[in-house]
């Protein structure tokens, strides 16, 4: 907050100047001119103080900000798309005859990863040095959406119903995607994406509030 420190220094200097002008106005022969200068200094001081307040006004809206994001978990979730290839080898035997087949399943999964934003699950605090959001680490906030499924069967078995096997594999994808999603939500890159998405919303919301001139750095603390 370099600009904030500069504004503080200017405020202090102007306050000292205003005091000096006031103390000497009654004894200086050019009282009228000094009084005029004093008014200019006071006006400048008032404007500087108003400008300075604009850098801390955001603290008045932290509670409102929390209410604005509470319950918007899915809206503020990060979307993660992943493509997978599953290879399944199947062996069958009957009446002394052995048969095997290979099925290659290609599929895509869309994950929604975000924060638990119920009111009791997080807090927002801050001062002139910055804003801290304290909450739990990201998690899956919706069931993984599976799409774009295709398959190949490079090796076919006489005793194996490939179509039936493909359907059975597809039914297992949701369970596999859930496990993969839990691991994805803990990736550093995904956590950073979730922080950026929520941070952008917070910054934009606060910047639109009355008399807020600047929003400081936003950091995330996990519990």
XYZ file of C-alpha atoms in Angstrom:
223
model
C 0.000 0.000 0.000
C 2.658 2.515 -1.077
C 0.009 5.053 -2.068
C -1.618 4.748 1.348
C 1.700 5.473 3.121
C 2.228 8.505 0.914
C -1.269 9.787 1.702
C -0.593 9.409 5.430
C 2.631 11.401 5.138
C 0.843 14.146 3.198
C -1.921 14.282 5.809
C 0.590 14.699 8.626
C 2.450 17.453 6.760
C -0.740 19.337 5.962
C -1.936 19.062 9.562
C 1.325 20.565 10.791
C 1.076 23.359 8.245
C -2.494 24.139 9.254
C -1.502 24.342 12.927
C 1.403 26.656 12.154
C -0.788 28.987 10.100
C -3.401 29.149 12.841
C -0.920 29.949 15.628
C 0.690 32.780 13.710
C -2.380 34.319 12.076
C -3.213 36.532 15.087
C 0.258 38.157 15.270
C 1.175 38.443 11.614
C 0.382 41.820 10.017
C -0.761 40.060 6.903
C -3.491 38.231 8.824
C -5.990 38.326 5.974
C -3.595 36.700 3.535
C -2.642 34.068 6.089
C -6.268 33.307 6.825
C -6.845 32.794 3.118
C -3.891 30.423 2.945
C -5.183 28.631 6.024
C -8.506 27.948 4.315
C -6.663 26.505 1.322
C -4.607 24.272 3.596
C -7.709 23.134 5.490
C -9.528 22.352 2.268
C -6.558 20.410 0.938
C -6.282 18.586 4.262
C -9.960 17.636 4.133
C -9.615 16.338 0.584
C -6.520 14.325 1.512
C -8.248 12.817 4.530
C -11.231 11.886 2.369
C -8.870 10.281 -0.137
C -7.094 8.445 2.681
C -10.360 7.078 4.047
C -11.064 5.593 0.622
C -8.233 3.110 1.209
C -9.776 1.698 4.400
C -13.500 2.116 3.675
C -13.654 -1.449 2.329
C -13.497 -2.750 5.933
C -17.038 -1.446 6.445
C -18.314 -3.864 3.808
C -16.654 -7.125 4.896
C -19.796 -8.446 6.583
C -21.879 -7.519 3.544
C -19.289 -9.213 1.350
C -19.552 -12.423 3.341
C -23.327 -12.411 2.922
C -22.880 -11.845 -0.815
C -20.816 -14.992 -1.276
C -22.538 -17.234 1.287
C -24.301 -20.128 -0.359
C -22.797 -19.452 -3.800
C -20.532 -22.483 -3.711
C -21.426 -23.849 -7.153
C -21.490 -20.406 -8.771
C -17.930 -19.700 -7.598
C -16.552 -23.178 -8.290
C -13.657 -23.767 -10.665
C -14.277 -26.058 -13.633
C -11.639 -28.719 -14.251
C -11.752 -30.845 -17.430
C -9.784 -34.079 -17.666
C -9.547 -36.802 -20.310
C -8.923 -40.441 -19.407
C -8.160 -43.746 -21.080
C -9.148 -46.971 -19.344
C -7.838 -50.308 -20.629
C -9.663 -53.443 -19.512
C -8.450 -56.991 -20.168
C -11.131 -59.667 -19.887
C -10.559 -63.406 -19.687
C -13.178 -66.119 -20.035
C -13.076 -69.893 -20.183
C -15.767 -72.490 -20.795
C -15.678 -76.170 -21.643
C -11.915 -76.071 -21.841
C -11.940 -73.129 -24.232
C -10.164 -69.956 -23.185
C -11.015 -66.543 -24.595
C -9.840 -63.022 -23.829
C -10.509 -59.521 -25.076
C -9.196 -55.999 -24.608
C -11.452 -52.942 -24.339
C -10.067 -49.406 -24.482
C -12.459 -46.827 -23.084
C -11.894 -43.118 -23.764
C -13.881 -40.610 -21.730
C -13.900 -37.018 -20.450
C -14.894 -35.768 -17.007
C -15.852 -32.281 -15.888
C -15.173 -31.558 -12.220
C -16.540 -28.657 -10.172
C -14.133 -27.800 -7.377
C -14.767 -25.029 -4.902
C -15.169 -23.975 -1.295
C -17.824 -24.703 1.274
C -19.334 -21.217 1.464
C -22.067 -21.864 3.984
C -22.024 -18.965 6.508
C -20.614 -21.017 9.388
C -17.800 -22.497 7.274
C -15.738 -19.407 6.506
C -14.895 -15.907 7.688
C -13.685 -12.679 6.068
C -11.543 -10.224 8.020
C -9.240 -7.358 7.134
C -7.596 -4.038 7.833
C -5.537 -1.504 5.885
C -2.818 -4.097 5.257
C -5.018 -6.725 3.617
C -7.984 -9.107 3.649
C -7.881 -12.669 4.971
C -10.416 -15.326 4.036
C -10.350 -18.277 6.454
C -12.023 -21.475 5.253
C -11.674 -25.185 4.510
C -9.649 -26.390 1.545
C -11.420 -26.854 -1.824
C -13.545 -29.928 -2.440
C -15.868 -31.373 -5.073
C -19.047 -29.307 -4.952
C -21.001 -31.399 -7.498
C -20.922 -34.921 -8.877
C -18.421 -35.311 -11.741
C -20.060 -34.981 -15.152
C -18.968 -37.739 -17.517
C -19.183 -37.243 -21.258
C -17.564 -37.924 -24.637
C -17.344 -41.686 -24.143
C -15.922 -43.839 -26.909
C -14.358 -47.268 -26.990
C -12.145 -49.537 -29.035
C -11.907 -53.333 -28.964
C -8.609 -54.275 -30.612
C -8.819 -57.870 -29.410
C -12.178 -59.699 -29.425
C -12.990 -62.918 -27.576
C -15.337 -65.607 -28.788
C -16.872 -66.150 -25.342
C -17.101 -62.446 -24.419
C -20.001 -60.084 -25.068
C -18.063 -56.872 -25.745
C -21.167 -54.668 -25.727
C -22.200 -55.931 -22.311
C -18.689 -55.367 -20.975
C -18.583 -51.785 -22.303
C -21.881 -50.971 -20.546
C -20.583 -52.489 -17.310
C -17.411 -50.402 -17.526
C -19.357 -47.215 -18.183
C -21.371 -47.792 -15.015
C -18.127 -47.889 -13.026
C -16.884 -44.558 -14.349
C -18.786 -42.426 -11.821
C -17.160 -44.191 -8.886
C -13.720 -43.834 -10.483
C -14.363 -40.160 -11.282
C -15.317 -39.430 -7.660
C -11.998 -40.840 -6.446
C -10.073 -38.962 -9.113
C -11.957 -35.775 -8.244
C -11.017 -35.964 -4.570
C -7.359 -36.181 -5.564
C -7.727 -33.349 -8.095
C -9.205 -31.004 -5.481
C -5.945 -31.263 -3.496
C -3.657 -30.314 -6.391
C -1.785 -27.051 -5.808
C -2.724 -25.715 -9.251
C -6.415 -26.414 -8.590
C -6.298 -24.746 -5.161
C -4.658 -21.704 -6.772
C -7.426 -21.611 -9.397
C -10.114 -21.735 -6.695
C -8.393 -18.914 -4.795
C -8.201 -16.791 -7.927
C -11.885 -17.316 -8.749
C -13.102 -16.435 -5.249
C -10.549 -13.625 -4.922
C -11.703 -12.011 -8.164
C -15.290 -12.048 -6.964
C -14.350 -10.492 -3.611
C -12.216 -7.792 -5.209
C -14.862 -6.914 -7.784
C -17.649 -6.802 -5.179
C -15.724 -4.577 -2.765
C -14.504 -2.259 -5.518
C -18.133 -1.486 -6.416
C -19.061 -0.384 -2.898
C -19.504 3.364 -2.164
C -16.324 5.363 -1.451
C -13.982 2.393 -1.805
C -10.923 3.625 -3.695
C -8.738 0.537 -3.390
C -8.964 -3.101 -2.303
C -5.793 -4.510 -0.697
C -4.204 -7.915 -1.181
C -6.444 -10.908 -0.473
C -4.926 -13.974 1.203
C -6.421 -17.367 2.075
C -5.913 -19.244 5.341
C -6.985 -22.891 5.670
C -8.142 -24.745 8.749
